[in-house]
Amino acid sequence: MQSFPVTHYQGVKSEMTRNISSASRPYARRPHLRWAAVAVGVALVATGCSSGSGSDGGSKKVTSGDGPEKSDLTVTYGTSSPSEAPLWLAADEGIFAKHGLKVKMVQATSNVGALAVISGGADLYIGEATTTFQAVASNSPVQIVGNLRILNNFKFFTPPSIKNVKDLAGKSLSISAAGDSTELSTRLALDKLGVDAKKVTLLPTGTSSARLASLITGKVAGTVLTEPTATAAKKQGMKMVLDQTKEPLTGSAVTISKSFGEQNPKTVVAFLEAITEAVKYLQDPANKQTSLNVIAKYTGSKADADDTILGYTNYATPGGLVMDPTPNVPAGTAILEGLKDEDSARFGSLTLDKVFNTKFTTELKDSGFLKKTWGAKLDAAAPAS
């Protein structure tokens, strides 16, 4: 079994602290300036982390041939959640190597990973999708070429002291980072709960674990959490007031720069094939112990720990992650509509065809790869597109 190195974007994380907001300072609701600050931060630090190419999709058919144009890849990912298990498994279990790829994985803050592909600090990003939509709205040359999850990942929690959701007005809520899917999901939750988002303060505090800590200590009055942290919140006496995990939303996606897709189409196809096979590997009960071991390795837990088992169960269960990675229209539309509700002037002209590029996943279908990989299960699990 082949394993590739994992490094952390420490420079990116510190730059993000300076450019977006620290955990102790709420961000100003100025999306144009906020996005520009992030882009500058990535440009300053990501180029020193790795070499890669940056940026269009076009409409040319991807043709099979002598393997990927580029074999050594840097891939950023935005969370240590078990939702990233296919990426970790593809690296550790030799699935990337099978497809002619050697992948260095770099963990980045949720709203930095997508931007790293613009600067050339990474070749691909796999993680939350909202920042890619924001980047496209700001005319950045990035696109989503695949998705792993087409349902919202989050559950909204408050402490016991919040007796009524109306009490959230005037309080602070914790998000991971400004402009990412935690912010969007928080706004969607508040809208569904009938709370005016303008009457709360959103504090960027980082990962699910960090957000839970801020909730337990009383620093904030609410936050969105993913599993297994959501279950940990319940055990700590926190109240789940809204489960968003059945609602369509691009929860995890593959982002590239347009020029990378133009210059390396077979590489993109090879990556998507490897990730698809890794999803199948994860969902195969015969691989449960190996999958638990890998999840524990990358989350810093133990294979028999409750949170590891819960994380595995969430994403190994069919439907937790998709079989067909084709960018999903209903899931993308949910992000699009949420952003337009937040800022119609900025996102009013944004359309899915500017964000999604389906030519690579079309190749997976046309070549027979998806059918060969999944068989009859593929038709049975096909989502609305």
XYZ file of C-alpha atoms in Angstrom:
385
model
C 0.000 0.000 0.000
C 1.370 3.334 -0.983
C 1.126 6.365 1.234
C 1.917 9.928 0.287
C 2.896 12.798 2.565
C 0.426 15.120 4.176
C 1.462 18.643 5.067
C -0.449 21.558 6.519
C -0.880 25.013 5.089
C 0.411 26.725 8.209
C 1.412 29.782 6.235
C -1.973 29.955 4.591
C -3.718 29.571 7.923
C -1.741 32.385 9.518
C -2.315 34.582 6.483
C -6.013 33.849 6.708
C -5.987 34.956 10.335
C -4.557 38.281 9.253
C -6.627 38.768 6.129
C -10.098 37.515 6.968
C -10.641 37.648 10.667
C -9.339 36.158 13.840
C -11.538 34.027 16.037
C -12.012 36.975 18.340
C -13.084 39.500 15.738
C -16.300 39.403 13.703
C -15.909 40.117 10.009
C -17.432 43.099 8.303
C -20.086 42.118 5.780
C -18.234 43.382 2.708
C -17.981 40.360 0.396
C -15.963 42.057 -2.353
C -13.268 43.260 0.022
C -13.343 40.026 1.997
C -12.783 37.925 -1.118
C -10.008 40.190 -2.347
C -8.229 39.859 0.979
C -8.357 36.085 0.766
C -7.058 36.081 -2.794
C -4.124 38.299 -1.830
C -3.335 36.031 1.132
C -3.262 32.950 -1.047
C -1.190 34.606 -3.725
C 1.381 35.631 -1.127
C 1.809 32.276 0.572
C 0.537 29.429 -1.577
C 3.002 29.976 -4.411
C 5.819 29.183 -2.034
C 4.212 25.887 -0.968
C 4.002 24.018 -4.233
C 4.336 24.314 -7.954
C 1.263 23.851 -10.107
C -0.609 25.373 -12.938
C -3.504 27.521 -12.753
C -6.617 28.000 -15.151
C -10.412 26.889 -18.438
C -12.531 24.092 -19.179
C -13.623 24.636 -22.734
C -15.793 22.071 -24.438
C -13.251 19.770 -26.098
C -13.846 16.064 -25.518
C -11.371 14.400 -23.203
C -9.665 11.535 -25.001
C -8.012 8.561 -23.370
C -4.378 7.911 -24.155
C -1.069 7.342 -22.476
C -2.091 8.333 -18.981
C -2.256 11.666 -17.170
C -0.345 14.649 -18.512
C 0.813 15.470 -14.989
C 1.412 12.692 -12.471
C 2.679 14.591 -9.395
C -0.197 16.570 -7.924
C -0.745 18.817 -4.932
C -4.306 18.566 -3.665
C -5.695 20.794 -0.943
C -8.554 19.674 1.253
C -10.542 21.787 3.654
C -11.421 19.673 6.669
C -10.282 16.776 8.803
C -13.826 15.408 8.722
C -14.332 11.772 7.633
C -16.048 13.231 4.555
C -12.511 13.425 3.149
C -12.065 9.648 3.548
C -12.083 8.954 -0.233
C -9.118 11.284 -0.692
C -7.188 9.673 2.159
C -8.025 6.158 1.012
C -7.055 6.901 -2.575
C -3.631 7.969 -1.307
C -3.012 5.330 1.338
C -4.462 2.331 -0.501
C -2.664 2.919 -3.803
C -5.746 3.974 -5.784
C -4.113 7.169 -7.021
C -1.010 5.177 -7.969
C -3.193 2.765 -9.959
C -4.294 5.733 -12.067
C -0.766 7.031 -12.578
C -0.941 9.748 -9.932
C 1.236 10.651 -6.979
C -0.669 13.016 -4.714
C 0.610 15.265 -1.965
C -2.293 16.268 0.282
C -2.285 19.680 1.922
C -4.898 20.667 4.476
C -6.010 24.278 4.086
C -8.592 26.504 5.741
C -12.008 25.942 4.186
C -12.081 29.151 2.155
C -8.422 29.009 1.101
C -8.271 25.653 -0.634
C -10.215 26.717 -3.706
C -8.110 29.829 -4.072
C -4.860 27.884 -3.877
C -5.597 26.489 -7.332
C -5.729 30.032 -8.705
C -2.282 30.956 -7.402
C -0.705 27.679 -8.463
C -0.191 26.552 -4.882
C -2.320 23.490 -5.609
C -3.562 21.617 -8.654
C -6.935 20.583 -7.258
C -9.054 21.339 -4.222
C -11.513 18.906 -2.689
C -13.874 20.296 -0.086
C -16.683 22.779 0.460
C -18.023 24.430 -2.684
C -19.401 27.824 -1.683
C -16.067 29.626 -1.974
C -15.715 28.382 -5.550
C -19.050 29.996 -6.378
C -17.825 33.188 -4.737
C -14.586 33.039 -6.706
C -16.404 32.650 -10.024
C -18.645 35.596 -9.127
C -15.440 37.620 -8.677
C -14.260 36.521 -12.155
C -11.639 34.102 -10.857
C -10.875 31.341 -13.401
C -11.940 28.311 -11.359
C -14.597 25.666 -11.868
C -16.180 22.692 -10.161
C -15.560 19.476 -12.104
C -17.002 16.945 -9.683
C -18.825 16.484 -6.399
C -18.722 13.848 -3.690
C -21.655 14.935 -1.557
C -24.836 16.639 -2.749
C -26.510 17.110 0.622
C -25.819 19.746 3.243
C -23.339 18.517 5.871
C -24.558 20.617 8.791
C -26.752 20.581 11.871
C -27.464 23.821 13.734
C -26.885 23.818 17.501
C -27.485 26.208 20.363
C -26.699 25.928 24.105
C -29.483 25.075 26.585
C -29.632 28.728 27.606
C -31.282 29.596 24.276
C -34.915 28.767 25.003
C -36.294 30.216 21.768
C -34.521 30.764 18.441
C -35.716 34.372 18.539
C -33.266 34.801 21.435
C -30.420 34.491 18.918
C -30.975 38.105 17.851
C -28.096 40.217 19.091
C -25.921 37.163 19.758
C -22.761 35.817 18.116
C -22.716 32.628 16.046
C -19.644 30.647 15.109
C -18.669 29.784 11.526
C -15.519 28.232 10.106
C -14.467 31.099 7.850
C -16.091 34.057 6.164
C -17.688 33.248 2.830
C -17.558 29.456 3.073
C -20.283 26.818 3.357
C -20.560 27.208 7.129
C -21.549 30.837 6.649
C -24.018 29.997 3.893
C -25.527 27.103 5.863
C -25.817 29.321 8.944
C -27.688 31.934 6.919
C -29.934 29.262 5.414
C -30.627 27.888 8.900
C -31.466 31.318 10.288
C -33.804 31.982 7.376
C -35.621 28.694 7.971
C -35.827 29.432 11.708
C -37.192 32.912 11.080
C -34.198 34.772 12.503
C -32.906 37.892 10.745
C -29.264 37.200 9.866
C -28.544 40.923 10.061
C -29.236 40.786 13.777
C -26.498 38.277 14.598
C -22.711 38.478 14.490
C -20.809 35.729 12.696
C -17.454 34.835 14.243
C -14.941 32.827 12.177
C -13.515 30.270 14.623
C -12.316 27.386 12.433
C -13.081 23.671 12.506
C -16.147 21.882 13.863
C -14.219 21.052 17.044
C -13.249 24.692 17.537
C -16.814 25.811 16.901
C -18.122 23.288 19.414
C -15.632 24.557 21.989
C -16.815 28.134 21.448
C -20.406 26.948 21.890
C -19.736 24.985 25.089
C -17.755 27.809 26.682
C -20.515 30.317 25.954
C -18.489 32.417 23.542
C -21.225 32.003 20.931
C -24.929 31.224 21.031
C -25.038 28.901 18.045
C -23.104 27.150 15.304
C -23.388 24.579 12.524
C -21.612 21.264 13.061
C -20.840 18.158 11.025
C -20.636 14.608 12.289
C -19.098 13.292 14.432
C -18.803 16.665 16.202
C -22.582 17.078 16.131
C -23.014 13.932 18.200
C -20.331 15.170 20.590
C -22.338 18.394 20.966
C -25.425 16.422 21.985
C -23.398 14.550 24.585
C -22.298 17.915 25.981
C -25.907 18.985 26.399
C -26.114 21.247 23.348
C -29.458 21.422 21.528
C -29.862 20.595 17.846
C -32.492 23.010 16.575
C -32.220 22.238 12.861
C -30.942 19.235 10.876
C -29.959 20.391 7.384
C -28.419 17.094 6.235
C -31.372 16.086 4.065
C -31.378 19.349 2.141
C -29.687 19.599 -1.278
C -26.410 21.506 -1.265
C -23.044 20.792 -2.848
C -21.399 19.639 0.366
C -18.084 18.514 -1.096
C -16.700 19.238 -4.560
C -13.574 19.070 -6.712
C -12.335 22.479 -7.850
C -9.643 23.199 -10.435
C -8.430 26.246 -12.307
C -9.682 26.503 -15.865
C -6.231 26.372 -17.425
C -5.309 23.267 -15.431
C -8.323 21.527 -16.943
C -7.376 22.698 -20.436
C -3.757 21.615 -20.121
C -4.322 18.398 -18.143
C -7.694 16.890 -19.096
C -6.556 13.276 -18.722
C -5.113 14.109 -15.309
C -8.470 15.471 -14.158
C -10.259 12.377 -15.455
C -7.715 10.107 -13.731
C -8.219 11.986 -10.447
C -12.000 11.701 -10.661
C -11.740 8.004 -11.502
C -9.506 7.436 -8.483
C -11.833 9.329 -6.140
C -14.834 7.400 -7.491
C -13.063 4.085 -6.874
C -12.142 5.289 -3.390
C -15.829 5.981 -2.650
C -16.593 2.411 -3.738
C -13.735 1.132 -1.574
C -15.142 3.034 1.418
C -18.634 1.643 0.868
C -17.454 -1.973 0.627
C -18.015 -3.619 4.044
C -14.951 -5.809 3.412
C -12.813 -2.674 3.727
C -14.372 -1.399 6.949
C -11.372 -1.931 9.228
C -8.906 -0.445 6.755
C -11.214 2.530 6.256
C -11.538 3.022 10.016
C -7.749 2.887 10.365
C -7.243 5.501 7.655
C -9.935 7.815 9.038
C -8.387 7.531 12.502
C -4.955 8.304 11.076
C -6.024 11.560 9.449
C -8.425 12.739 12.156
C -6.007 12.033 14.995
C -8.390 9.594 16.626
C -8.473 5.834 17.214
C -10.015 3.290 14.895
C -12.350 1.992 17.612
C -13.335 5.442 18.903
C -17.011 6.365 18.709
C -16.357 9.437 16.582
C -14.321 7.429 14.057
C -17.004 4.758 13.779
C -19.741 7.381 13.448
C -17.811 9.258 10.774
C -17.209 6.053 8.873
C -20.869 5.064 9.101
C -22.047 8.452 7.824
C -19.970 8.365 4.666
C -19.655 4.619 4.015
C -23.433 4.261 3.980
C -24.709 4.450 0.368
C -26.051 7.942 -0.246
C -23.592 9.598 2.108
C -21.292 10.154 -0.859
C -22.311 9.951 -4.510
C -21.424 7.204 -6.956
C -21.546 9.538 -9.941
C -19.386 12.638 -9.331
C -21.107 14.722 -12.023
C -21.770 18.225 -10.633
C -25.339 18.109 -9.386
C -27.793 20.810 -10.484
C -30.209 20.829 -7.502
C -27.293 20.852 -5.040
C -25.549 23.673 -6.906
C -28.788 25.616 -7.276
C -29.199 25.591 -3.493
C -25.860 27.368 -3.117
C -26.668 29.748 -5.947
C -30.034 30.742 -4.509
C -28.581 31.144 -1.031
C -25.887 33.495 -2.302
C -28.361 35.510 -4.358
C -30.603 35.918 -1.327
C -27.608 37.231 0.598
C -26.321 39.628 -2.075
C -28.401 39.872 -5.248
C -26.248 42.661 -6.665
C -23.117 40.551 -6.547
C -24.503 37.118 -7.396
C -27.532 38.050 -9.525
C -25.839 37.215 -12.836
C -24.067 34.081 -11.597
C -25.305 30.877 -13.247
C -24.394 27.231 -12.779
C -22.883 26.938 -16.252
C -20.260 29.470 -15.143
C -19.334 27.311 -12.133
C -19.811 23.715 -13.316
C -17.769 21.956 -15.998
C -19.181 18.497 -16.718
C -16.959 17.453 -19.616
C -14.676 15.369 -17.388
C -17.493 13.435 -15.731
C -19.097 13.009 -19.159
C -15.935 11.151 -20.133
C -16.366 8.896 -17.096
C -19.839 8.016 -18.387
C -19.031 7.769 -22.088
C -16.013 5.554 -21.490
C -18.110 3.128 -19.490
C -16.001 3.699 -16.367
C -18.917 4.513 -14.056
C -20.984 1.565 -15.226
C -18.010 -0.776 -14.920
C -17.236 0.497 -11.424
C -20.731 0.409 -9.947
C -22.775 -1.875 -12.171
C -26.527 -1.908 -11.531
C -26.071 0.069 -8.315
C -25.367 3.181 -10.398
C -28.832 3.269 -11.978
C -30.537 2.535 -8.674
C -28.733 5.389 -6.923
C -28.907 7.966 -9.713
C -29.844 11.386 -8.224
C -31.849 14.098 -9.946
C -29.413 16.170 -11.987
